[in-house]
Short mmCIF file of C-alpha atoms in Angstrom, two decimals:
data_model
loop_
_atom_site.label_atom_id
_atom_site.label_comp_id
_atom_site.label_asym_id
_atom_site.label_seq_id
_atom_site.Cartn_x
_atom_site.Cartn_y
_atom_site.Cartn_z
CA MET A 1 0.00 0.00 0.00
CA THR A 2 1.21 3.49 -0.83
CA ASP A 3 2.26 5.35 2.32
CA LEU A 4 -0.82 7.48 2.85
CA TYR A 5 0.71 8.96 5.99
CA ALA A 6 3.53 10.42 3.90
CA GLN A 7 1.02 11.73 1.35
CA ALA A 8 -1.10 13.31 4.09
CA ARG A 9 1.89 14.98 5.72
CA GLN A 10 2.97 16.32 2.33
CA ILE A 11 -0.46 17.82 1.72
CA LEU A 12 -0.23 19.77 4.96
CA ARG A 13 3.25 20.97 4.05
CA ASP A 14 2.20 21.93 0.51
CA ASN A 15 -0.79 23.91 1.82
CA ASP A 16 1.32 25.61 4.52
CA LYS A 17 1.66 29.37 4.03
CA GLY A 18 4.19 29.81 6.83
CA GLY A 19 1.90 30.34 9.81
CA TYR A 20 -1.48 29.26 8.54
CA THR A 21 -2.69 26.53 6.23
CA LEU A 22 -4.86 26.80 3.13
CA PRO A 23 -7.72 24.30 2.91
CA THR A 24 -6.49 23.64 -0.63
CA HIS A 25 -4.82 25.70 -3.33
CA GLY A 26 -7.01 27.59 -5.80
CA LEU A 27 -10.48 27.04 -4.38
CA TYR A 28 -9.75 28.38 -0.87
CA PRO A 29 -6.77 30.81 -0.88
CA TYR A 30 -7.01 32.06 2.74
CA GLN A 31 -7.14 30.83 6.33
CA TRP A 32 -10.47 29.28 7.25
CA ASN A 33 -11.42 29.00 10.91
CA TRP A 34 -12.42 25.40 11.56
CA ASP A 35 -10.16 24.13 8.77
CA SER A 36 -7.25 25.58 10.74
CA ALA A 37 -8.21 23.71 13.90
CA PHE A 38 -8.11 20.44 11.95
CA ALA A 39 -4.80 21.49 10.38
CA ALA A 40 -3.29 22.24 13.80
CA TRP A 41 -4.27 18.76 15.01
CA GLY A 42 -2.89 17.16 11.85
CA PHE A 43 0.42 18.97 12.13
CA THR A 44 0.73 17.96 15.77
CA THR A 45 0.96 14.30 14.72
CA PHE A 46 4.39 15.01 13.18
CA ASP A 47 5.36 18.67 13.82
CA PRO A 48 3.86 19.91 17.11
CA ASP A 49 5.50 23.33 16.94
CA ARG A 50 3.82 23.99 13.61
CA GLY A 51 0.51 22.79 15.05
CA TRP A 52 0.62 25.32 17.89
CA THR A 53 1.61 28.07 15.45
CA GLU A 54 -1.54 27.33 13.44
CA LEU A 55 -3.81 28.04 16.39
CA GLU A 56 -1.82 31.11 17.40
CA THR A 57 -2.13 32.54 13.89
CA LEU A 58 -5.87 31.86 13.86
CA MET A 59 -6.31 33.87 17.05
CA THR A 60 -4.47 36.89 15.60
CA GLY A 61 -7.65 37.57 13.63
CA GLN A 62 -9.85 37.77 16.73
CA TRP A 63 -12.04 40.86 16.90
CA GLU A 64 -12.22 43.15 19.92
CA ASP A 65 -15.64 41.73 20.82
CA GLY A 66 -14.18 38.19 20.95
CA MET A 67 -15.40 36.88 17.62
CA VAL A 68 -12.96 34.78 15.60
CA PRO A 69 -13.91 35.18 11.91
CA HIS A 70 -14.50 32.35 9.52
CA ILE A 71 -12.00 33.69 6.96
CA ILE A 72 -8.84 35.67 7.67
CA PHE A 73 -7.42 37.41 4.60
CA HIS A 74 -3.72 37.39 5.44
CA GLN A 75 -2.59 38.10 1.87
CA PRO A 76 -4.51 39.67 -1.03
CA ASP A 77 -5.96 37.37 -3.66
CA PRO A 78 -8.00 39.55 -6.06
CA GLY A 79 -9.54 36.53 -7.79
CA TYR A 80 -11.45 35.39 -4.70
CA PHE A 81 -15.06 36.44 -4.13
CA PRO A 82 -16.29 37.68 -1.72
CA GLY A 83 -13.01 39.19 -0.56
CA PRO A 84 -12.15 41.65 2.20
CA ASP A 85 -13.49 44.63 0.24
CA VAL A 86 -16.93 42.99 0.21
CA TRP A 87 -16.91 41.80 3.83
CA GLN A 88 -15.46 44.98 5.36
CA GLY A 89 -14.64 43.18 8.58
CA ARG A 90 -13.50 45.27 11.53
CA GLY A 91 -10.89 43.02 13.09
CA PRO A 92 -7.13 43.58 13.39
CA ILE A 93 -6.59 41.67 10.11
CA PRO A 94 -8.91 41.88 7.08
CA SER A 95 -11.54 39.20 7.59
CA SER A 96 -15.10 38.08 7.08
CA GLY A 97 -17.80 39.30 9.48
CA ILE A 98 -19.11 35.93 10.69
CA SER A 99 -17.64 33.03 12.63
CA GLN A 100 -17.60 29.21 12.19
CA PRO A 101 -18.11 26.09 14.34
CA PRO A 102 -15.91 26.58 17.43
CA VAL A 103 -13.90 23.36 17.36
CA ALA A 104 -10.54 24.98 18.21
CA ALA A 105 -10.74 24.40 21.98
CA THR A 106 -11.47 20.72 21.45
CA PHE A 107 -8.54 20.31 19.10
CA MET A 108 -6.30 22.27 21.44
CA ALA A 109 -7.21 19.81 24.21
CA LYS A 110 -6.27 16.92 21.91
CA MET A 111 -3.01 18.64 20.99
CA LEU A 112 -2.17 19.17 24.65
CA THR A 113 -2.61 15.45 25.29
CA MET A 114 -0.45 14.62 22.28
CA HIS A 115 2.20 17.24 23.12
CA PRO A 116 2.21 18.19 26.83
CA ALA A 117 5.26 20.38 26.23
CA GLY A 118 2.93 22.84 24.51
CA GLU A 119 1.15 23.73 27.75
CA ALA A 120 2.56 27.28 27.96
CA ARG A 121 1.26 28.01 24.48
CA ALA A 122 -2.12 26.48 25.34
CA ARG A 123 -2.31 28.64 28.47
CA ALA A 124 -1.75 31.75 26.33
CA ILE A 125 -4.48 30.76 23.86
CA TRP A 126 -7.02 29.66 26.50
CA PRO A 127 -8.36 33.12 27.51
CA LYS A 128 -8.77 34.09 23.87
CA LEU A 129 -10.84 30.98 23.25
CA LYS A 130 -12.93 31.80 26.31
CA ASP A 131 -13.61 35.29 24.93
CA TRP A 132 -14.72 33.71 21.66
CA HIS A 133 -17.05 31.29 23.42
CA ARG A 134 -18.48 34.17 25.45
CA TRP A 135 -19.24 35.97 22.19
CA PHE A 136 -21.39 33.02 21.09
CA MET A 137 -23.16 32.96 24.44
CA ASP A 138 -23.80 36.72 24.26
CA TRP A 139 -24.96 36.99 20.66
CA ARG A 140 -26.00 33.67 19.19
CA LEU A 141 -28.38 31.97 21.63
CA ASP A 142 -32.07 31.19 21.27
CA GLN A 143 -33.55 29.15 24.12
CA GLY A 144 -30.02 27.99 24.86
CA ALA A 145 -29.34 26.68 21.35
CA VAL A 146 -26.70 28.38 19.20
CA CYS A 147 -27.88 30.21 16.09
CA VAL A 148 -26.23 31.04 12.80
CA THR A 149 -26.80 34.36 11.07
CA HIS A 150 -25.45 33.19 7.70
CA PRO A 151 -25.33 29.67 6.21
CA TRP A 152 -21.54 29.95 5.94
CA GLU A 153 -21.33 30.43 9.70
CA ALA A 154 -22.50 26.85 10.24
CA GLY A 155 -19.77 25.45 8.00
CA ARG A 156 -22.51 23.47 6.21
CA ASP A 157 -22.90 26.14 3.57
CA ASN A 158 -25.80 24.97 1.39
CA ALA A 159 -27.43 22.43 3.72
CA PRO A 160 -31.20 22.04 3.28
CA ASP A 161 -31.61 23.38 6.83
CA TRP A 162 -31.38 26.92 5.48
CA ASP A 163 -33.84 26.66 2.59
CA ALA A 164 -36.93 28.02 4.36
CA ALA A 165 -35.13 30.99 5.89
CA MET A 166 -33.32 31.72 2.62
CA ALA A 167 -36.62 31.78 0.74
CA GLU A 168 -37.67 34.78 2.82
CA ILE A 169 -34.69 36.85 1.66
CA ASN A 170 -35.14 39.22 -1.27
CA ALA A 171 -31.84 39.31 -3.17
CA ASP A 172 -33.06 41.12 -6.29
CA ASP A 173 -30.76 44.08 -5.59
CA VAL A 174 -27.63 42.09 -4.75
CA GLY A 175 -25.83 43.29 -7.88
CA ASP A 176 -23.41 41.58 -10.26
CA TYR A 177 -20.49 39.45 -9.07
CA THR A 178 -18.22 36.70 -10.34
CA ARG A 179 -17.82 33.52 -8.33
CA ARG A 180 -14.47 31.77 -8.19
CA ASP A 181 -15.58 28.43 -6.79
CA THR A 182 -17.37 27.28 -9.95
CA SER A 183 -14.25 27.87 -12.04
CA HIS A 184 -12.32 25.41 -9.86
CA VAL A 185 -15.03 22.81 -9.24
CA ASP A 186 -17.92 21.43 -11.30
CA PRO A 187 -20.87 23.80 -10.64
CA ALA A 188 -23.06 20.74 -10.06
CA MET A 189 -21.06 20.15 -6.87
CA ARG A 190 -21.47 23.71 -5.54
CA PRO A 191 -24.29 25.90 -4.22
CA THR A 192 -26.62 27.33 -6.87
CA LYS A 193 -26.74 30.98 -7.96
CA TYR A 194 -30.06 31.33 -6.13
CA ASP A 195 -28.30 30.38 -2.90
CA TYR A 196 -25.23 32.48 -3.63
CA ASP A 197 -27.29 35.62 -4.26
CA ARG A 198 -28.72 35.26 -0.77
CA TYR A 199 -25.33 34.58 0.77
CA ILE A 200 -24.09 37.88 -0.64
CA LYS A 201 -27.24 39.71 0.43
CA LEU A 202 -26.65 38.61 4.02
CA VAL A 203 -23.08 39.89 3.82
CA GLN A 204 -24.38 43.23 2.58
CA ILE A 205 -26.82 43.40 5.49
CA GLY A 206 -23.98 42.80 7.95
CA VAL A 207 -21.88 45.51 6.33
CA SER A 208 -24.81 47.94 6.52
CA VAL A 209 -24.63 47.87 10.34
CA ASN A 210 -20.81 47.59 10.48
CA TRP A 211 -21.21 44.09 11.92
CA ASP A 212 -22.68 45.50 15.13
CA GLN A 213 -24.18 42.39 16.73
CA GLU A 214 -26.98 44.21 18.53
CA LYS A 215 -28.10 45.96 15.36
CA LEU A 216 -27.73 42.74 13.39
CA LEU A 217 -30.23 41.05 15.69
CA ALA A 218 -32.83 43.56 14.55
CA VAL A 219 -32.15 43.66 10.80
CA ASN A 220 -30.94 40.19 9.81
CA PRO A 221 -33.77 38.04 8.38
CA PHE A 222 -31.71 34.86 8.78
CA ARG A 223 -31.39 33.33 12.25
CA VAL A 224 -31.46 29.55 12.57
CA ALA A 225 -30.74 27.50 15.70
CA ASP A 226 -28.26 24.90 14.50
CA PRO A 227 -27.17 21.47 15.79
CA THR A 228 -23.66 21.96 14.39
CA MET A 229 -23.03 25.13 16.35
CA THR A 230 -24.85 23.98 19.48
CA PHE A 231 -23.06 20.65 19.74
CA THR A 232 -19.59 21.93 18.79
CA LEU A 233 -19.80 24.80 21.30
CA LEU A 234 -21.07 22.46 24.02
CA ARG A 235 -18.16 20.10 23.43
CA ALA A 236 -15.69 22.98 23.17
CA ASN A 237 -16.89 24.38 26.49
CA ARG A 238 -16.43 20.99 28.16
CA ASP A 239 -12.84 20.92 26.89
CA LEU A 240 -12.25 24.57 27.78
CA LEU A 241 -13.52 23.82 31.28
CA ALA A 242 -11.17 20.87 31.78
CA MET A 243 -8.17 22.85 30.55
CA GLY A 244 -9.16 25.85 32.65
CA ARG A 245 -9.23 23.73 35.80
CA ARG A 246 -5.82 22.34 34.90
CA PHE A 247 -4.49 25.87 34.40
CA GLY A 248 -6.02 27.22 37.63
CA GLU A 249 -8.44 29.56 35.85
CA ASP A 250 -11.88 30.69 37.04
CA VAL A 251 -14.31 28.44 35.17
CA SER A 252 -17.59 29.11 36.98
CA ASP A 253 -19.07 30.93 34.00
CA ILE A 254 -18.11 28.06 31.68
CA GLU A 255 -19.95 25.65 33.98
CA ASP A 256 -23.05 27.83 33.54
CA TRP A 257 -22.58 27.92 29.77
CA ILE A 258 -22.54 24.13 29.64
CA LYS A 259 -25.84 23.90 31.54
CA THR A 260 -27.39 26.48 29.22
CA LEU A 261 -26.25 24.64 26.10
CA GLU A 262 -27.39 21.26 27.39
CA ALA A 263 -30.87 22.71 27.85
CA GLY A 264 -30.62 24.38 24.45
CA ALA A 265 -29.71 21.11 22.74
CA ASP A 266 -32.96 19.62 24.00
CA THR A 267 -34.89 22.35 22.13
CA LEU A 268 -33.44 20.96 18.88
CA TRP A 269 -34.92 17.49 19.33
CA ASN A 270 -37.60 16.96 16.69
CA PRO A 271 -39.69 13.85 17.44
CA GLN A 272 -41.21 14.02 13.96
CA ILE A 273 -37.89 12.99 12.38
CA GLY A 274 -36.48 11.16 15.40
CA GLY A 275 -33.42 13.38 15.42
CA TYR A 276 -31.83 16.68 16.28
CA ASP A 277 -32.97 19.34 13.83
CA SER A 278 -32.35 22.98 12.98
CA ARG A 279 -35.02 25.46 14.03
CA ASP A 280 -35.91 28.70 12.23
CA VAL A 281 -35.94 31.29 15.00
CA ARG A 282 -37.96 33.81 12.99
CA SER A 283 -40.81 31.38 12.22
CA GLY A 284 -40.36 29.13 15.24
CA ALA A 285 -40.62 26.02 13.04
CA PHE A 286 -38.36 23.00 12.81
CA ASN A 287 -36.85 22.50 9.36
CA GLY A 288 -37.41 18.73 9.32
CA ILE A 289 -33.82 17.98 8.28
CA LEU A 290 -31.97 14.84 9.32
CA SER A 291 -28.29 15.37 8.60
CA ASN A 292 -24.82 14.42 9.76
CA ALA A 293 -25.09 17.37 12.17
CA SER A 294 -27.96 15.50 13.86
CA ALA A 295 -25.37 12.90 14.89
CA LEU A 296 -23.08 15.36 16.69
CA CYS A 297 -24.90 14.81 19.99
CA TRP A 298 -22.41 12.11 21.00
CA TYR A 299 -19.48 14.40 20.19
CA ALA A 300 -21.09 16.95 22.51
CA GLY A 301 -21.26 14.41 25.35
CA ILE A 302 -25.00 13.71 25.00
CA ASN A 303 -25.53 9.95 24.76
CA ASP A 304 -29.07 10.01 23.42
CA ALA A 305 -30.40 6.57 22.50
CA ARG A 306 -33.36 8.20 20.75
CA ALA A 307 -31.03 9.59 18.08
CA LEU A 308 -29.38 6.33 17.08
CA PRO A 309 -32.05 4.57 14.92
CA ALA A 310 -32.30 7.39 12.37
CA ILE A 311 -28.51 7.71 12.11
CA GLU A 312 -28.15 3.94 11.69
CA ARG A 313 -30.73 4.10 8.90
CA MET A 314 -28.72 6.81 7.13
CA LEU A 315 -25.57 4.71 7.45
CA ALA A 316 -27.31 1.61 6.14
CA ALA A 317 -28.46 3.51 3.05
CA CYS A 318 -24.88 4.37 2.02
CA THR A 319 -21.66 2.55 1.23
CA TYR A 320 -19.14 5.15 2.39
CA GLY A 321 -19.64 6.81 5.72
CA LEU A 322 -22.34 9.12 6.98
CA PRO A 323 -24.03 11.27 4.31
CA SER A 324 -24.53 14.95 4.98
CA TYR A 325 -28.28 14.64 4.31
CA ASP A 326 -30.78 11.85 4.69
CA PRO A 327 -30.63 9.74 1.47
CA ALA A 328 -34.35 8.99 1.81
CA ALA A 329 -35.32 12.67 1.76
CA ASP A 330 -36.43 14.71 -1.21
CA GLY A 331 -33.59 16.81 -2.58
CA PHE A 332 -30.78 14.42 -1.66
CA GLU A 333 -27.87 14.99 -4.06
CA PRO A 334 -24.83 12.73 -3.57
CA LEU A 335 -22.33 15.18 -5.09
CA ARG A 336 -23.68 18.63 -4.20
CA TYR A 337 -21.73 19.94 -1.24
CA TRP A 338 -23.83 19.62 1.95
CA ARG A 339 -26.89 18.05 0.31
CA GLY A 340 -25.65 14.49 0.34
CA PRO A 341 -21.89 13.86 0.18
CA SER A 342 -19.88 12.14 2.89
CA TRP A 343 -17.41 14.49 4.61
CA PRO A 344 -14.40 13.00 6.43
CA ILE A 345 -14.35 15.89 8.90
CA MET A 346 -17.94 15.26 9.97
CA ASN A 347 -17.35 11.52 9.95
CA TYR A 348 -14.51 12.15 12.40
CA LEU A 349 -16.51 14.39 14.72
CA VAL A 350 -19.45 11.98 14.74
CA GLY A 351 -17.38 8.78 14.81
CA SER A 352 -14.99 9.90 17.55
CA GLY A 353 -17.94 11.11 19.62
CA MET A 354 -19.61 7.73 19.24
CA GLU A 355 -16.38 6.01 20.27
CA GLU A 356 -16.27 8.10 23.44
CA GLN A 357 -19.90 7.28 24.25
CA GLY A 358 -19.64 3.55 23.56
CA ILE A 359 -21.65 3.47 20.33
CA ASP A 360 -19.11 0.98 19.09
CA ALA A 361 -20.63 -0.64 16.00
CA ALA A 362 -21.66 2.59 14.27
CA ALA A 363 -18.36 4.27 15.23
CA ALA A 364 -16.31 1.41 13.80
CA ARG A 365 -18.32 1.50 10.58
CA ILE A 366 -17.81 5.25 10.16
CA ARG A 367 -14.09 5.06 10.85
CA ALA A 368 -13.55 2.16 8.47
CA ASP A 369 -15.58 3.82 5.72
CA THR A 370 -13.67 7.07 6.12
CA ALA A 371 -10.34 5.27 5.81
CA ARG A 372 -11.58 3.40 2.75
CA LEU A 373 -12.58 6.65 1.04
CA MET A 374 -9.04 7.97 1.33
CA GLU A 375 -7.38 4.69 0.42
CA GLU A 376 -9.45 4.37 -2.74
CA ASN A 377 -9.88 7.99 -3.81
CA GLY A 378 -7.25 10.20 -2.16
CA PHE A 379 -7.67 13.20 0.10
CA ALA A 380 -10.65 15.01 -1.42
CA GLU A 381 -12.86 17.61 0.24
CA TYR A 382 -15.86 15.25 0.24
CA TYR A 383 -17.13 12.12 -1.53
CA ASP A 384 -20.19 10.50 -3.05
CA PRO A 385 -21.56 8.34 -0.20
CA HIS A 386 -22.75 5.67 -2.65
CA THR A 387 -19.79 5.29 -5.00
CA GLY A 388 -16.96 6.95 -3.06
CA ALA A 389 -16.20 9.24 -6.00
CA PRO A 390 -14.07 12.22 -4.85
CA ALA A 391 -15.64 15.66 -5.15
CA GLY A 392 -14.98 19.31 -4.35
CA GLY A 393 -11.40 20.41 -3.86
CA GLY A 394 -8.49 17.99 -4.03
CA THR A 395 -5.43 17.48 -1.77
CA PHE A 396 -7.50 18.82 1.09
CA THR A 397 -5.87 19.82 4.37
CA TRP A 398 -8.54 18.71 6.82
CA THR A 399 -9.08 15.40 5.05
CA ALA A 400 -5.35 14.68 5.34
CA ALA A 401 -5.52 15.69 9.02
CA VAL A 402 -8.37 13.25 9.64
CA TRP A 403 -6.22 10.47 8.18
CA LEU A 404 -3.23 11.42 10.32
CA GLY A 405 -5.18 11.83 13.53
CA TRP A 406 -7.85 9.15 13.29
CA ALA A 407 -8.93 7.36 10.14
CA GLY A 408 -5.59 5.80 9.25
CA HIS A 409 -4.97 4.18 12.61
CA ASP A 410 -6.61 0.88 11.77
CA THR A 411 -4.93 0.43 8.38
CA GLU A 412 -1.72 -1.28 7.28
CA ASP A 413 0.08 2.06 7.09
CA LYS A 414 2.33 3.14 9.91
CA ARG A 415 3.00 6.70 10.93
CA GLY A 416 6.73 6.60 10.49
CA ALA A 417 8.95 9.62 10.80
CA ALA A 418 7.95 12.99 9.45
#
């Protein structure tokens, strides 16, 4: 077997820009928030110093209010849209005006276990992560669940969860623009123009209030309570709490946050689909979407037996891992971004959470399928869950990181030296 560990390490090196890592060349030319957390973890398997640098660089983009943006524009790339001139972020480095799933604290905890010598660097990052988590608690809660104010904030850009809220947005005046993503990837694998118009409209609304969170609450038509955000922040707060106790920090507020988020997670349970669901805050209605985000409860430390049958059904309907959307639902598309494909990063979050909670059979299936995807089809952004065909960007950083940190461990490959 070809040494996939060597290939994965080389992908991280090739995508390394000196202090931050590109998701992949061409399609994503900047530093993306949750991509960087995966990259930091991946680097730590063979170059811990570079892993810590990744997180430190990510936090240099943190805004004064605590928000860590989803894109940090370290270097100009005029071909990318929407760029810093469109976003008009107000952080110390040009950036977008929204955040992304807060997985950094969880990966920092993993890195600290892997490389205890990095404790001083973790101690320096810890208060910044706490400020970021506080920002979510201050500005993104509804009934204790965490909301997104833009589909991109959830990381699941064009998931069906957002369709109802997006339909209420009038984007007739959004203006002309040229997308870059569809010149790098088959448009059939990307969000439609209808969706993209609304993405840009939401950016324009944020700019109109200078990304003032209080004003945004009043003017933004898009506010959806999201399992991805709720479960990742709940898990991140558990990890932040454990590290804070180790470091001798005051963690009483984090204990309160965890209780709030646990109660909030319960508001996302939709008995009609037998799973955790997104909820449109403006209308008050569940979206009726069973997705891979529905399976993040175990990652968050919630061992909910009610959630397992629907997830097992989704797994049984596919050959390669957990699909991003229920294959039995209308609108399932096996190659269109978050409307069907299997994503190694989500497979990892779900599978590792199941491992921790003793959901052994499903966890083993997800891990084995994820490894098989990479063995058969390389390190793609995502894959067809039926055929395993690679899709999206190639030589992808976070996919390589998932191999290095998790998926490859039960294969014939050995880690070897860097």
